[in-house]
mmCIF file of C-alpha atoms in Angstrom:
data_model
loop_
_atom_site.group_PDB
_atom_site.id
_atom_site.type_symbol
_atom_site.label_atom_id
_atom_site.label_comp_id
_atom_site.label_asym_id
_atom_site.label_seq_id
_atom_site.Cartn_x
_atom_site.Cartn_y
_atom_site.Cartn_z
ATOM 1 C CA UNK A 1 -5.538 1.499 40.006
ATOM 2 C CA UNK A 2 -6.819 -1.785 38.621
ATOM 3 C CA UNK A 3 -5.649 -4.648 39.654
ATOM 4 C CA UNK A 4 -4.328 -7.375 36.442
ATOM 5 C CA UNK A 5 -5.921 -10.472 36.927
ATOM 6 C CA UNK A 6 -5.790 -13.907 34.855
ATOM 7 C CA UNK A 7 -8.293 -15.695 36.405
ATOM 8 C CA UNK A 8 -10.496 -18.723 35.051
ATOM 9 C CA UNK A 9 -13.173 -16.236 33.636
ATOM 10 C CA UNK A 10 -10.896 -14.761 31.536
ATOM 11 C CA UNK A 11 -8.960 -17.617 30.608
ATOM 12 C CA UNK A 12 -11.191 -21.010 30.755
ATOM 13 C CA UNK A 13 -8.119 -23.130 31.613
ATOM 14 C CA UNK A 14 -9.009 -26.338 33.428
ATOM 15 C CA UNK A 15 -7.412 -29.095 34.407
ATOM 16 C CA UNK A 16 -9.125 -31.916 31.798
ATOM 17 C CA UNK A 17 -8.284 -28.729 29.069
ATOM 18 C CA UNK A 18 -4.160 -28.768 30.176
ATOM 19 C CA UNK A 19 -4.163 -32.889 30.162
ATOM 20 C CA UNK A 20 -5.665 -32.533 26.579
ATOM 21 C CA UNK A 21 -3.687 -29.770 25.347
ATOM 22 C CA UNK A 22 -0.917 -31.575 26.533
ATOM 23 C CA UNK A 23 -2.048 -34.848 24.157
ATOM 24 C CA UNK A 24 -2.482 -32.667 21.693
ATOM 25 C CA UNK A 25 1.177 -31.113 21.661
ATOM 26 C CA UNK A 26 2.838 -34.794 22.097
ATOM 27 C CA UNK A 27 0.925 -36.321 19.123
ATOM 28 C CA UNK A 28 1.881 -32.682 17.003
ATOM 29 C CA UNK A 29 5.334 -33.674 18.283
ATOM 30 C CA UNK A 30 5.491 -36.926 17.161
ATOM 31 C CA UNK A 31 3.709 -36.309 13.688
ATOM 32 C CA UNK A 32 6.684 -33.206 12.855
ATOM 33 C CA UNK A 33 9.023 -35.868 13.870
ATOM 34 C CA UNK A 34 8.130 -38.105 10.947
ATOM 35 C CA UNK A 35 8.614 -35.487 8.588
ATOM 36 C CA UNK A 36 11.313 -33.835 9.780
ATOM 37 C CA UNK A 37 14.064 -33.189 7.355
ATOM 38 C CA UNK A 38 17.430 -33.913 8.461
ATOM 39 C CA UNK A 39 19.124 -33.784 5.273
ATOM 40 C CA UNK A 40 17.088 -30.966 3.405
ATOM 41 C CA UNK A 41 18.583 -27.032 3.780
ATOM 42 C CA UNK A 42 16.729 -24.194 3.449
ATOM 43 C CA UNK A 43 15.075 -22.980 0.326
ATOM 44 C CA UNK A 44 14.129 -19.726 -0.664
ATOM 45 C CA UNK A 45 13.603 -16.276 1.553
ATOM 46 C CA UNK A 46 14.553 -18.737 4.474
ATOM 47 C CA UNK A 47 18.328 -19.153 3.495
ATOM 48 C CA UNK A 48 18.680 -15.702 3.698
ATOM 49 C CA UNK A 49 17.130 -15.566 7.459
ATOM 50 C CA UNK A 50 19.501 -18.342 8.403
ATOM 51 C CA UNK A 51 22.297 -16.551 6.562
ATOM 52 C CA UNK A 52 21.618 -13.063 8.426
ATOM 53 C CA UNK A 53 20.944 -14.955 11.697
ATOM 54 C CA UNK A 54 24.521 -16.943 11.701
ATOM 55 C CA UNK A 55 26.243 -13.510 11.078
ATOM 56 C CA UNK A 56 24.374 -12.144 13.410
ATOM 57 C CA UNK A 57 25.604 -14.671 15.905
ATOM 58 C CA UNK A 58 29.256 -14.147 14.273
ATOM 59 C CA UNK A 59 29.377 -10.072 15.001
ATOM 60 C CA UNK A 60 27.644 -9.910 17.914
ATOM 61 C CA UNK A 61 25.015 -7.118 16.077
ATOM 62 C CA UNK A 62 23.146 -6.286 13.390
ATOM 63 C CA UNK A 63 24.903 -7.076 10.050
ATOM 64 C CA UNK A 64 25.584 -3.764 8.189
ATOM 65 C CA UNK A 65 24.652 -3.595 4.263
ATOM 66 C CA UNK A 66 22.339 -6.235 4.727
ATOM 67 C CA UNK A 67 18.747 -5.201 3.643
ATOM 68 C CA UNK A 68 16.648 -7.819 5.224
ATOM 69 C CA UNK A 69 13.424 -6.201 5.098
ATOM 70 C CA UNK A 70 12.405 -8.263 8.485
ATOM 71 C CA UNK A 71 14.960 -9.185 11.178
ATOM 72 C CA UNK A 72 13.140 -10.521 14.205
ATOM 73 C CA UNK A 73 13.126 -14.096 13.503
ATOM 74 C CA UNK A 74 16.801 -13.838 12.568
ATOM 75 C CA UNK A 75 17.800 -11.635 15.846
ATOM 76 C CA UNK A 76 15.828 -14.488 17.530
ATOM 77 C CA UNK A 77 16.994 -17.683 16.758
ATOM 78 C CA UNK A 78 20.816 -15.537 16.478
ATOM 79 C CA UNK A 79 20.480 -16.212 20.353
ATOM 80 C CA UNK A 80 20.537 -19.599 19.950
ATOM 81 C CA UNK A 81 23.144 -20.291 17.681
ATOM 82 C CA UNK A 82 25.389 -18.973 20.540
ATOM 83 C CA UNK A 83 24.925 -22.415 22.347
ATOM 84 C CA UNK A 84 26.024 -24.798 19.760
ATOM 85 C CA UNK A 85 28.825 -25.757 17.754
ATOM 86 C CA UNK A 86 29.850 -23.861 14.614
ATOM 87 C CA UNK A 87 28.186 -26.764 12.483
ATOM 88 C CA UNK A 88 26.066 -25.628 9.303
ATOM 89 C CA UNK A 89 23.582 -28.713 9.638
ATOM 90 C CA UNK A 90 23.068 -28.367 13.604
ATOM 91 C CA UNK A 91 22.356 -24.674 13.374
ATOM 92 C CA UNK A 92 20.065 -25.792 9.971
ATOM 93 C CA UNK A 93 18.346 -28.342 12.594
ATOM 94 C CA UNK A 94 18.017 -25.930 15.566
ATOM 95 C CA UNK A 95 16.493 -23.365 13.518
ATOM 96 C CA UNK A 96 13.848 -25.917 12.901
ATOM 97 C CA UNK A 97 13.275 -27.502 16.097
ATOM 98 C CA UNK A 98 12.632 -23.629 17.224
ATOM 99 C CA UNK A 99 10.494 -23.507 14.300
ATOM 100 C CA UNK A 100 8.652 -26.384 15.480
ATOM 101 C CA UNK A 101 8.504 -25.800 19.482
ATOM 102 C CA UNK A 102 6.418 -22.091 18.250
ATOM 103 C CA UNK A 103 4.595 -23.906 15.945
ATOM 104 C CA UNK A 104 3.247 -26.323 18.526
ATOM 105 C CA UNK A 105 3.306 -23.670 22.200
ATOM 106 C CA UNK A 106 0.955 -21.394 19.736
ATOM 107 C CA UNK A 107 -2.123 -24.056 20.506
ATOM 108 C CA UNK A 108 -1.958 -22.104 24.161
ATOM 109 C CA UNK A 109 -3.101 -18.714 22.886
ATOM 110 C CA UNK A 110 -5.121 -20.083 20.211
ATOM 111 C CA UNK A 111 -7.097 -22.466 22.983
ATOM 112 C CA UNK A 112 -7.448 -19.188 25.402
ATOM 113 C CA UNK A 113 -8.468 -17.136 22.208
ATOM 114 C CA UNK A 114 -10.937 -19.758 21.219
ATOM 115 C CA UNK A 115 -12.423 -19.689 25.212
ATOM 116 C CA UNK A 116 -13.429 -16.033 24.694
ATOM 117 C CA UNK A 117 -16.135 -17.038 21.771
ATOM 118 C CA UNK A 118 -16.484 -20.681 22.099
ATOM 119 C CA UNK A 119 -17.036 -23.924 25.386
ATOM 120 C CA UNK A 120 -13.698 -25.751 25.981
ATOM 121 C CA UNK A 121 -14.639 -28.559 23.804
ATOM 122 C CA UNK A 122 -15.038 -26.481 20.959
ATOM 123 C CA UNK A 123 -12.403 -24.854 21.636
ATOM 124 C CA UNK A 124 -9.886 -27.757 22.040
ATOM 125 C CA UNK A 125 -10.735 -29.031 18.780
ATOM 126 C CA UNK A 126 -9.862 -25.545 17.366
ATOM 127 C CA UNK A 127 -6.432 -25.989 18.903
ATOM 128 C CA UNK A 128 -6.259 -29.191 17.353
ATOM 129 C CA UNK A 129 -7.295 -28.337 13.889
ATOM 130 C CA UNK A 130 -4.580 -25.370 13.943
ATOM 131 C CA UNK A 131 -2.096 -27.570 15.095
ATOM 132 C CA UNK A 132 -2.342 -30.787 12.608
ATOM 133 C CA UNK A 133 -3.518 -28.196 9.659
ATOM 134 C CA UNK A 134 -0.987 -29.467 7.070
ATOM 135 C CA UNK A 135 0.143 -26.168 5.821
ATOM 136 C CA UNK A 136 0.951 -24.816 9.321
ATOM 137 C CA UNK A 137 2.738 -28.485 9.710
ATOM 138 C CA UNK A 138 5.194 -28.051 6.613
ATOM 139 C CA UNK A 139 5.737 -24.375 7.296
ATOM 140 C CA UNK A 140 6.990 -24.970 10.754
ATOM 141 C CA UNK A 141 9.677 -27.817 9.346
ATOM 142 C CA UNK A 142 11.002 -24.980 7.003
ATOM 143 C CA UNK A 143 12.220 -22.962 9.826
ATOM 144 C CA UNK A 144 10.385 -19.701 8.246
ATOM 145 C CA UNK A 145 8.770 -16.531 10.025
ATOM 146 C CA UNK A 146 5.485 -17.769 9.931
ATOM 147 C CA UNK A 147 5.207 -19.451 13.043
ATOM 148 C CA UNK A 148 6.512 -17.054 15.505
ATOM 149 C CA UNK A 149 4.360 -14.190 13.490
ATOM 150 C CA UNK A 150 1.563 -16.355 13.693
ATOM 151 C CA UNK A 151 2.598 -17.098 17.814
ATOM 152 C CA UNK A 152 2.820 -13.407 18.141
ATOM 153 C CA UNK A 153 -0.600 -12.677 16.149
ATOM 154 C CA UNK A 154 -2.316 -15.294 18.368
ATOM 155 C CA UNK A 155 -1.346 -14.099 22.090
ATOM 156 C CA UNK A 156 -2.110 -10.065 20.808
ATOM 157 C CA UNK A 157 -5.404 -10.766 20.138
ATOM 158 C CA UNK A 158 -5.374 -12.995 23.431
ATOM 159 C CA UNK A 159 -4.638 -9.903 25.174
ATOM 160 C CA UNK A 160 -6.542 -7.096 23.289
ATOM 161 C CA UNK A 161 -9.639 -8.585 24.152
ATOM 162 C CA UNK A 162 -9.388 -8.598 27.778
ATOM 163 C CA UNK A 163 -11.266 -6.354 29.579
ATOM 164 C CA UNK A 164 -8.378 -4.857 32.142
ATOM 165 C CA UNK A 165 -6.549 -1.951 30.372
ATOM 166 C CA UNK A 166 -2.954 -2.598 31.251
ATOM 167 C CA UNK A 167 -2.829 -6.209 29.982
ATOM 168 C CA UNK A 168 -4.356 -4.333 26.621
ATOM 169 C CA UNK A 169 -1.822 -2.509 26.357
ATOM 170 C CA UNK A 170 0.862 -5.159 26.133
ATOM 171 C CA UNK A 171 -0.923 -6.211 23.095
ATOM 172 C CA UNK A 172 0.294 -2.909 21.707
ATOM 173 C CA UNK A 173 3.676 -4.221 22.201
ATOM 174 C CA UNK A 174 3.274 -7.221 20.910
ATOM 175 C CA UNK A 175 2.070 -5.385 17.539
ATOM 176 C CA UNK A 176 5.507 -4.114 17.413
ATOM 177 C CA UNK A 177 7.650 -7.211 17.644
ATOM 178 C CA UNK A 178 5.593 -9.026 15.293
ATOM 179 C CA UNK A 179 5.841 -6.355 12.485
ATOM 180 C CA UNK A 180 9.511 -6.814 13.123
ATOM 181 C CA UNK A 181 8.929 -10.643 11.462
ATOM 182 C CA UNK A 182 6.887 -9.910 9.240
ATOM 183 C CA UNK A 183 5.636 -6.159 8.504
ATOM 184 C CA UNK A 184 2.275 -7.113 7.176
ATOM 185 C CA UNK A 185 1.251 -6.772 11.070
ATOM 186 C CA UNK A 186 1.097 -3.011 10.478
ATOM 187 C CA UNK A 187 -2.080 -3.256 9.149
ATOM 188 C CA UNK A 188 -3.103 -4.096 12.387
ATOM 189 C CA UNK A 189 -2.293 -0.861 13.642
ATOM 190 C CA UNK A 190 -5.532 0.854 12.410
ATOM 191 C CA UNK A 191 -8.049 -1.131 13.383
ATOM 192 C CA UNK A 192 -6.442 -2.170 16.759
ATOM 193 C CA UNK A 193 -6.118 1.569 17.754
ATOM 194 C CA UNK A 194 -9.926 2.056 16.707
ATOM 195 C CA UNK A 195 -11.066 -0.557 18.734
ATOM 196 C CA UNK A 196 -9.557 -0.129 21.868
ATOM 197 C CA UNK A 197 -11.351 3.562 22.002
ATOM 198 C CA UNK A 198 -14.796 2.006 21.229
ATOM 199 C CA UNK A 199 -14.207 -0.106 23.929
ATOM 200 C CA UNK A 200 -12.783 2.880 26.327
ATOM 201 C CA UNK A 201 -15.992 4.731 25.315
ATOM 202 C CA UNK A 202 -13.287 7.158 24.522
ATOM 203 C CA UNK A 203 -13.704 8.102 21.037
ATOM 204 C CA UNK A 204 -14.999 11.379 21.350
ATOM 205 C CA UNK A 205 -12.509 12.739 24.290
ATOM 206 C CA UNK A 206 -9.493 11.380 22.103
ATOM 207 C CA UNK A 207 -11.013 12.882 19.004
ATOM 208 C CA UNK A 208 -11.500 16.722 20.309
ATOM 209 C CA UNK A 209 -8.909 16.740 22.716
#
């Protein structure tokens, strides 16, 4: 049985890398801050994953004749909306503060995918280019999918391209939640499942048996 094991090879965390992924979050922190809108709800598909999420929260399950084509951001942040008051701005604000806090944890798989390819340097300033790229800035303050799909995205192909098969797997899984948020992750599917028999060397076995 192999044994799972995240060890520095693998994973090319060091100490000088978590002090300056650490300065990285707290200045992506700070910089969200600025522009965070207080006073601003939701526009477009997003009113209608706050919407589904507060009922959600209200019924205790999934909201019948509701066709919301992707409910895992909604079932997510539902959780959430169990721990404050019933206040339409403070569950507005929470759902981007969560928005936010993926946004900025995502620089952690991105950094570890980056280590596979690239020397920590390099790879830092990939985390910080991700994190301050202005697009993924003002779609994290508008409390949409994107950041958890992309947070999802980022720590599959973190695991997928290890070498032990059981943390593979998981990536599998992964794959799953993330076409709950946003189905385009099916594609995936193919090309994932592909892969991991070239790298099994198992192509032919799986083929003609």
């Amino acid at each position: 049985m192999s044994e799972i094991r995240l060890d520095k090879e693998n994973f090319g965390i060091t100490k000088n890398a978590v002090f300056s992924l650490a300065i990285i979050a707290i200045i992506a922190i700070v910089l969200r801050l600025i522009y965070f809108p207080t006073e601003v709800p939701f526009r477009l598909d997003v009113v209608d994953y706050f919407g589904y999420a507060i009922k959600m929260n209200q019924v205790g399950h999934f909201p019948t004749n509701w066709p919301l084509a992707n409910n895992g951001w909604s079932s997510f942040i539902s959780f959430f909306y169990m721990f404050i008051p019933n206040n339409f701005f403070d569950a507005v604000h929470l759902q981007r503060l969560l928005s936010v806090s993926i946004s900025i944890i995502t620089i952690i798989p991105v950094y570890f995918l980056s280590r596979k390819f690239f020397n920590e340097k390099i790879s830092l300033i990939g985390a910080a280019i991700f994190v301050f790229e202005p697009r993924i800035v003002l779609n994290s303050l508008q409390g949409d999918t994107m950041p958890l799909y992309i947070l999802l995205i980022a720590v599959l192909f973190c695991l997928f391209l290890t070498k032990n098969n059981k943390i593979m797997y998981s990536s599998f899984v992964l794959l799953a939640l993330a076409s709950t948020v946003r189905y385009e992750a099916l594609v995936l599917f193919l090309p994932m499942t592909i892969m991991f028999f070239i790298k099994r060397k198992n192509v032919n076995k799986k083929i003609f048996y």
